[in-house]
XYZ file of C-alpha atoms in Angstrom:
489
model
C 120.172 -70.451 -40.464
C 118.976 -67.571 -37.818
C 119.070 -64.219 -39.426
C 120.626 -61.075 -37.609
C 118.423 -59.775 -35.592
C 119.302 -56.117 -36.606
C 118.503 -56.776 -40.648
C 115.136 -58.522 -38.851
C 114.407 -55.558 -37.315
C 114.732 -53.069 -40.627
C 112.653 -55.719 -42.282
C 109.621 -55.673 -40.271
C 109.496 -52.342 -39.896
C 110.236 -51.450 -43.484
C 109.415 -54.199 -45.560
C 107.003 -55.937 -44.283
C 104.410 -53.861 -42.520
C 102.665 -53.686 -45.494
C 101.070 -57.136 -46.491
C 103.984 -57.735 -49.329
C 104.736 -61.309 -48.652
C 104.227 -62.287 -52.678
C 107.111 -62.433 -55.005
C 106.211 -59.323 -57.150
C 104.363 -57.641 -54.476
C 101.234 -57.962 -56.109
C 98.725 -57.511 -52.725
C 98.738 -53.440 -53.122
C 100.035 -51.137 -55.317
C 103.826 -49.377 -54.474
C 102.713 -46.673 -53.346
C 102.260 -48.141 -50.241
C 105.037 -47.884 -47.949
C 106.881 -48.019 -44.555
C 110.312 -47.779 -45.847
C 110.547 -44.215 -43.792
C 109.510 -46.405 -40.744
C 113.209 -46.643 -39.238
C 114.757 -47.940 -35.993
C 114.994 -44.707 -34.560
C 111.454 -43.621 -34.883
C 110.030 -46.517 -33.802
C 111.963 -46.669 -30.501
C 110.305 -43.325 -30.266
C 106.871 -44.638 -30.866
C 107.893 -47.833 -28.768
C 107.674 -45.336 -25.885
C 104.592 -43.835 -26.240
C 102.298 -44.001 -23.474
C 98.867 -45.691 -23.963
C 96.094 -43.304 -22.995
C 94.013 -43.827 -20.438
C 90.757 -44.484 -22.558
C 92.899 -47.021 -24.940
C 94.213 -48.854 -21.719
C 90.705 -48.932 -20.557
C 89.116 -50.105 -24.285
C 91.867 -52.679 -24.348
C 93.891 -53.771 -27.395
C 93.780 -51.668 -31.426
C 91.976 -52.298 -34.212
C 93.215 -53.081 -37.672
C 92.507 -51.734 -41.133
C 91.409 -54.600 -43.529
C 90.907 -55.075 -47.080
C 89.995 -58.082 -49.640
C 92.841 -59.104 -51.641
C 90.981 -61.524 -55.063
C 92.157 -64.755 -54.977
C 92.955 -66.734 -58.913
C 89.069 -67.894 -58.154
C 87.665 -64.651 -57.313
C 86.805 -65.523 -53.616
C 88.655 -62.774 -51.094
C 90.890 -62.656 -48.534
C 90.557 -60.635 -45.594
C 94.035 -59.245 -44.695
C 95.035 -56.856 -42.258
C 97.717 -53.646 -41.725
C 97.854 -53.427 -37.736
C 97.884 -49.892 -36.216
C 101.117 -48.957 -35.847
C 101.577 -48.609 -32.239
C 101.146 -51.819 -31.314
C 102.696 -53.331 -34.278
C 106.045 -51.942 -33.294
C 105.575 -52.858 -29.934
C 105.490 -56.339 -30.879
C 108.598 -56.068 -33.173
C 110.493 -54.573 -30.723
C 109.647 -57.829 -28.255
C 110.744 -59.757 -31.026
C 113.908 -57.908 -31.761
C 114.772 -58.136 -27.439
C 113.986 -61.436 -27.647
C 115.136 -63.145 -30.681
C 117.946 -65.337 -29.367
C 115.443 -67.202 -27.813
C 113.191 -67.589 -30.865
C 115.905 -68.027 -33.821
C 115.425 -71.047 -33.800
C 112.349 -71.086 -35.659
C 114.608 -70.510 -38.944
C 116.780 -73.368 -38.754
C 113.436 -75.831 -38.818
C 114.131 -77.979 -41.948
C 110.366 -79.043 -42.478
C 109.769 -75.351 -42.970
C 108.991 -74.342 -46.370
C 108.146 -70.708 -45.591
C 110.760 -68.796 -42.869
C 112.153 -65.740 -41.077
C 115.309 -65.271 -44.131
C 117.059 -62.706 -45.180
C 116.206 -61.777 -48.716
C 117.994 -59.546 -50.635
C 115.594 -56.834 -50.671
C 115.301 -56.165 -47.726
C 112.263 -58.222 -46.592
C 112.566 -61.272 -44.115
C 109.185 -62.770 -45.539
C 108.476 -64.067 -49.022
C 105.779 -66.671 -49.570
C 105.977 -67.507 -52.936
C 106.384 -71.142 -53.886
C 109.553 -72.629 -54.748
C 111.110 -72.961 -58.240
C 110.504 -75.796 -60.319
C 114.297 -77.872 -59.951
C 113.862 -77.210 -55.935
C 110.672 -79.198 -56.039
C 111.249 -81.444 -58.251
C 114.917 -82.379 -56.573
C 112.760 -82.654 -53.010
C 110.263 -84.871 -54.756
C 112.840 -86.950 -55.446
C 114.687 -86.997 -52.274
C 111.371 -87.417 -49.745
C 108.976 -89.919 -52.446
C 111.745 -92.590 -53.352
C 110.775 -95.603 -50.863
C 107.649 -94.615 -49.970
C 104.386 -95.505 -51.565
C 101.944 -92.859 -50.100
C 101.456 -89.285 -49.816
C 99.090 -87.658 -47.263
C 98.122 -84.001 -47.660
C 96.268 -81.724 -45.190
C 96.268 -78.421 -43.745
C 95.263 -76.402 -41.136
C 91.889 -74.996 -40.481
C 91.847 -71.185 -40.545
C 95.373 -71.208 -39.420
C 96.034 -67.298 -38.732
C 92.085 -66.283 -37.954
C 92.325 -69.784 -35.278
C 96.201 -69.027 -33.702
C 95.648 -68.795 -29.880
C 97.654 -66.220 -28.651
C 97.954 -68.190 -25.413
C 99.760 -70.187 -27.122
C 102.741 -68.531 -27.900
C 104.405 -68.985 -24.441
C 103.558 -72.604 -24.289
C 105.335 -73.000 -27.872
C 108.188 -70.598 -26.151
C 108.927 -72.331 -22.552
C 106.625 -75.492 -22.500
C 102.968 -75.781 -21.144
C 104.226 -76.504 -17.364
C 106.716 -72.801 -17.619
C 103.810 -70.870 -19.186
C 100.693 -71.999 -17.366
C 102.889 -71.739 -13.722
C 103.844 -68.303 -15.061
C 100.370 -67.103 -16.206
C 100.258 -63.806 -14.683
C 104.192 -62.379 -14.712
C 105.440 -59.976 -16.973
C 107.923 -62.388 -18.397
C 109.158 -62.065 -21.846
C 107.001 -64.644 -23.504
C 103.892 -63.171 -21.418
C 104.649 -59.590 -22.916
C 104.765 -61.473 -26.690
C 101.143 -62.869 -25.950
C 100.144 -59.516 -24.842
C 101.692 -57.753 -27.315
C 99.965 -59.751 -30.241
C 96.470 -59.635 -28.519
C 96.832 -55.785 -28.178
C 97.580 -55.957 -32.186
C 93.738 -57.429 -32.524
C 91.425 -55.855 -29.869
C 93.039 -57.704 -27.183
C 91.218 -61.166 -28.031
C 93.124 -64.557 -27.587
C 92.092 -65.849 -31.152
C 93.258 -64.783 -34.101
C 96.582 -62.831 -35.541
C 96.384 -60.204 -38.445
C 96.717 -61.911 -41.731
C 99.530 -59.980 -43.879
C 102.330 -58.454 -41.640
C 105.253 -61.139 -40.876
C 105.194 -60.258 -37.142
C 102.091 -63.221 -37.557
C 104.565 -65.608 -39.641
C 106.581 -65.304 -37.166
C 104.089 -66.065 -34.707
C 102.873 -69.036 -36.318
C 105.985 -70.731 -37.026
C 107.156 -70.509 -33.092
C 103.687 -72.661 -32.505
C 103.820 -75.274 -35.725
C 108.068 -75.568 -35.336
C 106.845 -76.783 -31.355
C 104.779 -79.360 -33.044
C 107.212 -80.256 -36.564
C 109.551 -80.997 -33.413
C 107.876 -83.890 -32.406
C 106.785 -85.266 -35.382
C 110.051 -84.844 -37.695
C 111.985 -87.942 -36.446
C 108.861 -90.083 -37.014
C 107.731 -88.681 -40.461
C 109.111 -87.391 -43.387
C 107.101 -84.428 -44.469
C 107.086 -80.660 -45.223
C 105.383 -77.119 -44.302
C 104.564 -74.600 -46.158
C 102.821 -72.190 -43.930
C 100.115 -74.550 -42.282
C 100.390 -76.944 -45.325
C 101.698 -80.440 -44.815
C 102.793 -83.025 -47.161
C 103.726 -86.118 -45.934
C 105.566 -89.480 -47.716
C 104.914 -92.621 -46.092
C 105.914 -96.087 -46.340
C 102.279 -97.879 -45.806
C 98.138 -96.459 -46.076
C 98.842 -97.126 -42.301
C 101.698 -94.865 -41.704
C 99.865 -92.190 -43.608
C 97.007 -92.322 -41.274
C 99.145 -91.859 -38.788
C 101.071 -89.054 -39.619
C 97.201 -87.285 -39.864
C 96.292 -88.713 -36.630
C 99.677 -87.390 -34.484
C 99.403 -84.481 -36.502
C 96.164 -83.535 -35.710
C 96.621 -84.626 -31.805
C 99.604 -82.163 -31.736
C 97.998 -79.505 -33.155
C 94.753 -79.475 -30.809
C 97.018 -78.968 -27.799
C 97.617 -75.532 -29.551
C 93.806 -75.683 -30.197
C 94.277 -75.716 -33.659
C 93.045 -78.205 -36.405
C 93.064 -80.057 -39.625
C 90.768 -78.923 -42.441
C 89.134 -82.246 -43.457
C 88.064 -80.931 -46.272
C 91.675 -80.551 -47.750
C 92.926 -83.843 -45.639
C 93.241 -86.526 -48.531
C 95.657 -90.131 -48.922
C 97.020 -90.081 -52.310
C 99.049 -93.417 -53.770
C 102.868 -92.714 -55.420
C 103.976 -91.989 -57.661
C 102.349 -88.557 -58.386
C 103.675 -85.893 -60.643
C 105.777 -83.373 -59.279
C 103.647 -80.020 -61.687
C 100.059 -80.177 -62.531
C 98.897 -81.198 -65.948
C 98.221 -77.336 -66.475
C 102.044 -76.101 -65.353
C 103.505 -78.480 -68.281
C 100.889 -77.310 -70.804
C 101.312 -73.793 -70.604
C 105.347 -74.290 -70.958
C 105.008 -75.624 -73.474
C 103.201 -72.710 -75.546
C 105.501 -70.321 -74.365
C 108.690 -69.674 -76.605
C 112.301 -69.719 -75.356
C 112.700 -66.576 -77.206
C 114.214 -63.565 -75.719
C 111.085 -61.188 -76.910
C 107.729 -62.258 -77.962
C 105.708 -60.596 -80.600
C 101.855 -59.976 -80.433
C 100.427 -63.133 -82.331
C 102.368 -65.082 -79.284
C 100.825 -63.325 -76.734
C 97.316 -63.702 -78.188
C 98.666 -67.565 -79.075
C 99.368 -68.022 -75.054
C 96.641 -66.567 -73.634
C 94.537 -67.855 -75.592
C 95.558 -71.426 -74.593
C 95.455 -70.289 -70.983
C 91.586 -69.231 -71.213
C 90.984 -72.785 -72.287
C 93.063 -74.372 -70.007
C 91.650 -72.103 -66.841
C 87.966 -72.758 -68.072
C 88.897 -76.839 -67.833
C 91.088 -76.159 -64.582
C 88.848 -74.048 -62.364
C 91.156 -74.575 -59.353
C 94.599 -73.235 -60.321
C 95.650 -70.091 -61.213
C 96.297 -70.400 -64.364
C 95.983 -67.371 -66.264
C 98.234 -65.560 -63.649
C 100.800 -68.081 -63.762
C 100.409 -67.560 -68.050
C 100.778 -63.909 -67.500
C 103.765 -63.636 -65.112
C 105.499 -66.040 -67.153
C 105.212 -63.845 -70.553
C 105.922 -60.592 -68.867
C 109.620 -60.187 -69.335
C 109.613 -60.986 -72.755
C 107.302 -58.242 -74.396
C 108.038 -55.372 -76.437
C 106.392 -52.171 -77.357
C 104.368 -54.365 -79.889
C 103.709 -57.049 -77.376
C 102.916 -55.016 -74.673
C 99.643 -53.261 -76.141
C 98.692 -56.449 -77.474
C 98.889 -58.299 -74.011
C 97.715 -54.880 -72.195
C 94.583 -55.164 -74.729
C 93.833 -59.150 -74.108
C 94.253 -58.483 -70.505
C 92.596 -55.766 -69.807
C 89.390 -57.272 -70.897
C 90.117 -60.397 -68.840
C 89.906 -58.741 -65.331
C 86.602 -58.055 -65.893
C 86.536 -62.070 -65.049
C 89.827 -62.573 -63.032
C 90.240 -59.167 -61.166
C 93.422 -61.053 -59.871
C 95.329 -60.111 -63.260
C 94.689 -56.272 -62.521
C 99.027 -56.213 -60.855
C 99.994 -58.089 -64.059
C 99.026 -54.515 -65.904
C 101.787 -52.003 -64.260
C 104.861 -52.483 -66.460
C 102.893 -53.188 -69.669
C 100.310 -50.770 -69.248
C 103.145 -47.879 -68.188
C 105.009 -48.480 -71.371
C 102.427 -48.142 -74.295
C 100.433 -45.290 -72.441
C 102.799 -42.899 -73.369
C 102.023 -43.251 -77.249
C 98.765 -44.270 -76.595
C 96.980 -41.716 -74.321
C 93.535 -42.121 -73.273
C 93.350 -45.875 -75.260
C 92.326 -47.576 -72.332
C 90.797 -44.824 -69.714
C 87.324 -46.321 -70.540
C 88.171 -49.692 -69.465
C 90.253 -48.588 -65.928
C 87.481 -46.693 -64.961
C 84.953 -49.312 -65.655
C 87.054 -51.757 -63.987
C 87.075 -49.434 -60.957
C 83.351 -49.311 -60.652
C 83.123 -52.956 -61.305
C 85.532 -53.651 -58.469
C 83.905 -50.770 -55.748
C 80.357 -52.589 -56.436
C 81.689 -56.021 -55.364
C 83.949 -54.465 -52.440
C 87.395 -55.613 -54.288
C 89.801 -53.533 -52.631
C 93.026 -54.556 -53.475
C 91.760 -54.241 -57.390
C 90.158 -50.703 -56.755
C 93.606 -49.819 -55.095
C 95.436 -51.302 -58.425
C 93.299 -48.736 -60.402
C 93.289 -46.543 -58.692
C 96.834 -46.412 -58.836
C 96.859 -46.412 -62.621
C 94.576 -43.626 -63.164
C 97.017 -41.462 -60.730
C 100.485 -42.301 -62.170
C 99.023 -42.165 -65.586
C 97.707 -38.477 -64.622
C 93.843 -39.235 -64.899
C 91.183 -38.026 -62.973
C 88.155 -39.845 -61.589
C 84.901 -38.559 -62.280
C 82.584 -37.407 -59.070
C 79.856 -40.502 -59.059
C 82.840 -42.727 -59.066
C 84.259 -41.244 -55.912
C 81.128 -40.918 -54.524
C 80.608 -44.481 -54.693
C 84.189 -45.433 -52.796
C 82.911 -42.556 -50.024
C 79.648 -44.413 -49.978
C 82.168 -47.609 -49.841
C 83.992 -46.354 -47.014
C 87.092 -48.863 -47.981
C 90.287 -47.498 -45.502
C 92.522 -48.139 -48.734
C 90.503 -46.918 -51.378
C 89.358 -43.978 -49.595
C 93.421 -43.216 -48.508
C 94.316 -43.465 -52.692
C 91.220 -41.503 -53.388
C 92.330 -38.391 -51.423
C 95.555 -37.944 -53.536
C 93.610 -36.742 -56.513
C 92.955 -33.269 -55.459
C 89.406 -33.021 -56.983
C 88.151 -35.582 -54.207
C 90.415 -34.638 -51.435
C 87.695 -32.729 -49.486
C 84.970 -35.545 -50.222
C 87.839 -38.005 -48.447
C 88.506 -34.967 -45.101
C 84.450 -34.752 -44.756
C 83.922 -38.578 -44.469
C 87.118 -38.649 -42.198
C 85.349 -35.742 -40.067
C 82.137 -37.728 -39.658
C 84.375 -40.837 -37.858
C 82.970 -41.393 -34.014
C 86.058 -40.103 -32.456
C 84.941 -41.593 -29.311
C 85.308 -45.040 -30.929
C 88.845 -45.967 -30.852
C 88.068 -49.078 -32.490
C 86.374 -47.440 -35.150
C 88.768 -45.067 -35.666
C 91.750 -47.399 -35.778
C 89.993 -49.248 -38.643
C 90.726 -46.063 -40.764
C 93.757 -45.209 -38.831
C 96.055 -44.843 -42.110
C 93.748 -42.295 -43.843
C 93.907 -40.238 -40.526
C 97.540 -40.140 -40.232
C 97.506 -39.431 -43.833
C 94.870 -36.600 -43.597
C 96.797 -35.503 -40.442
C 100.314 -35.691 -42.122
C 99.268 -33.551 -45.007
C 97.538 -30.715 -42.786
C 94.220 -31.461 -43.479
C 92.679 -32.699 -40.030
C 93.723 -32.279 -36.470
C 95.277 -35.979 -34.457
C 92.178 -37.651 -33.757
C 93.669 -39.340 -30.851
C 94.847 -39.090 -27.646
C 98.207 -40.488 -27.150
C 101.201 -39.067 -29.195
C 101.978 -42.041 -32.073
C 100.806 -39.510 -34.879
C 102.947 -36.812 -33.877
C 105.745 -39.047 -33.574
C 105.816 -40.135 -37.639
C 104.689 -36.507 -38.454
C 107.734 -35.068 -36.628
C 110.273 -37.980 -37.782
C 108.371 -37.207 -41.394
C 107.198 -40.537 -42.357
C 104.666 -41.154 -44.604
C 102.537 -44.073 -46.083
C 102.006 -43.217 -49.523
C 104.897 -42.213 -52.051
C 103.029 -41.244 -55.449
């Protein structure tokens, strides 16, 4: 079902600016924000004129940071300048009748919604009855599954592509150089990335968007052939015969290159039915954790415990997060230090647990003080070294709302860094705030690139009073007037 295009609107803007696509909003710390960023103000920004270097230069840069992974390999995502990023939502928002239709695609796993906080994107998986009950629905008949995905999906979307998802390949390529609606979209999403064709910032929904209006083309001429379903750029497909499966790969693949996209072959397998519905691992850990209402401290230990083992024999599922999400609700004050302590010393290993720490970690500090500084800060040094920065964000975080300092050599090390995230956390502790303004001062401010790679520690800086607007069209002064800010400590 479409959503209003209104409550779209608020959630781009607001919501889901900010890479927070995850259930629990685990990809960056809260005190990230662009709830401030309203309707009003960014009609204002909307009309800001491009300068005449930046129309010249072509396009923005974005900021980018590694969010860990359950296996400790990163992800590069991306928080677009927000200039252009508006300038796309707003073509979205004038256009949207004529790209609803994108959330009414049933092989869709993942769309455009309207969830009750406010976002319109949320890419967690589904609950365990919804999966099974599909399982049940798509598998009964059929004696074959086929699997695949696609290769680089977001880094690989052609933004060319868009208007021959939109009107067809004859309308688009016969309309190449008008200022059409779809022709502003593709323009509007290569501005976003330096004005190249390939590739759409991973993390803002303005590029789910984007790639389901290209893949729902493509699910449209493969649904009434093929059962199967999508999550993101994931297929699963049930087939009758080894011969149908084949050929749900085949047309698949022969869609997707018109789009030039393609199948990862490494993740393209033929599996025979029946298959279980959870992995071995899912039904394990359930059944170590209690139905009780609160767990006590010999439980935690109990669960984790199994998880470690079960993680160690199951290398490529995310085990001990899925152990330590599950547990969370049900701890206590006891509980809590005792899963705070296990865990703790865990992301040493799996820097992907760090999120799982805020609610715990907030509610036996305040008896505690100062039990586990040593181990935050070493953390933090751990994570700088191997350029982690959603975990050096994480605690970062911590050591701020828990009203601890960091000492010079650490912050000398994120300077040295140079990490547009890090450094933008690191200038809210006042005793590195002027390391932060002389590293901002030393940006080429004839780079535009370069300086839109660190454009959200400018507009900080620049918010707060600290340095002058580094650029030459009016965007900063817009927010600054309107009074939005970023970061909400």
């Amino acid at each position: 079902m479409a959503i209003n295009k209104n409550f779209l609107l608020n959630a781009l803007l607001k919501e889901n600016f900010f890479p927070f696509q995850k259930k629990r909003k685990e990809e960056l710390p809260p005190v990230f924000t662009s709830s401030k960023l309203s309707k009003v103000i960014a009609n204002d920004i909307h009309k800001v004129a491009l300068s005449g270097d930046r129309k010249k230069l072509g396009g923005f840069d974005v900021v980018q940071y590694k969010a860990t992974r359950f296996n400790n390999v990163p992800r590069l995502l991306s928080i677009p300048h927000p200039k252009p990023y508006i300038d796309i939502c707003f073509e979205i928002f004038d256009n949207w009748n004529k790209i609803k239709h994108i959330c009414s695609n049933s092989n869709s796993l993942i769309c455009p919604r309207m969830h009750a906080d406010g976002r319109t994107l949320i890419m967690d998986y589904e609950g365990p009855l919804i999966e099974r009950n599909r399982y049940y629905k798509l598998a009964f008949g059929k004696k074959f599954l086929a699997h695949t995905d696609i290769a680089n999906c977001f880094p690989s979307l052609y933004s060319h592509a868009l208007p021959w998802a939109l009107v067809g390949f004859i309308s688009a390529k016969n309309n190449r150089t008008s200022t059409t609606w779809f022709n502003k979209i593709d323009t509007c999403f290569r501005y976003c990335s330096r004005n190249e064709t390939a590739g759409v910032p991973i993390g803002p929904a303005t590029s789910n968007i984007a790639c389901e209006i290209i893949l729902e083309r493509i699910d449209r001429k493969l649904r009434n052939k093929f059962q199967y379903v999508r999550f993101i750029d994931d297929y699963t497909a049930y087939c009758k015969t080894h011969t149908d499966a084949e050929e749900f790969i085949r047309q698949l693949s022969l869609e997707l290159m018109k789009y030039k996209l393609n199948l990862n072959i490494k993740k393209t397998e033929i599996k025979k039915l029946p298959q279980a519905v959870s992995e071995e691992w899912v039904n394990r850990i359930r059944e170590v954790i209690p139905d009780d209402r609160e767990i006590n401290a010999s439980k935690v230990s109990h669960i984790l415990d199994a998880a470690v083992r079960l993680q160690r024999d199951n290398p490529d599922g995310s085990i001990l997060k899925y152990a330590a999400n599950s547990i969370l609700r049900k701890l206590n004050n006891s509980s809590s230090v005792e899963f705070t302590k296990y865990v703790i010393k865990l992301c040493f290993h799996y820097p992907v647990l760090i999120p799982t720490l805020k609610n715990p970690l907030s509610r036996v500090y305040k008896n505690r003080a100062g039990i586990f500084n040593k181990e935050l800060r070493f953390l933090l040094k751990d994570s700088i070294s191997y350029g982690r920065s959603d975990a050096a964000c994480w605690l970062l975080y911590y050591l701020k709302i828990l009203h601890n300092d960091v000492s010079d050599k650490i912050a000398n090390k994120v300077v040295e860094w140079g990490d547009c995230m890090t450094l933008t956390l690191l200038a809210e502790f006042l005793a590195h705030e002027n390391k932060v303004i002389k590293f901002a001062k030393q940006l080429n401010k004839n780079d535009l690139y370069e300086l839109d790679t660190y454009w959200l520690l400018l507009y900080q800086l620049y918010f707060k009073g600290k340095i002058k607007n580094l650029y030459n069209d009016s965007t900063f002064n817009v927010l600054k007037k309107h009074g939005v800010t970023f970061i909400n400590i």
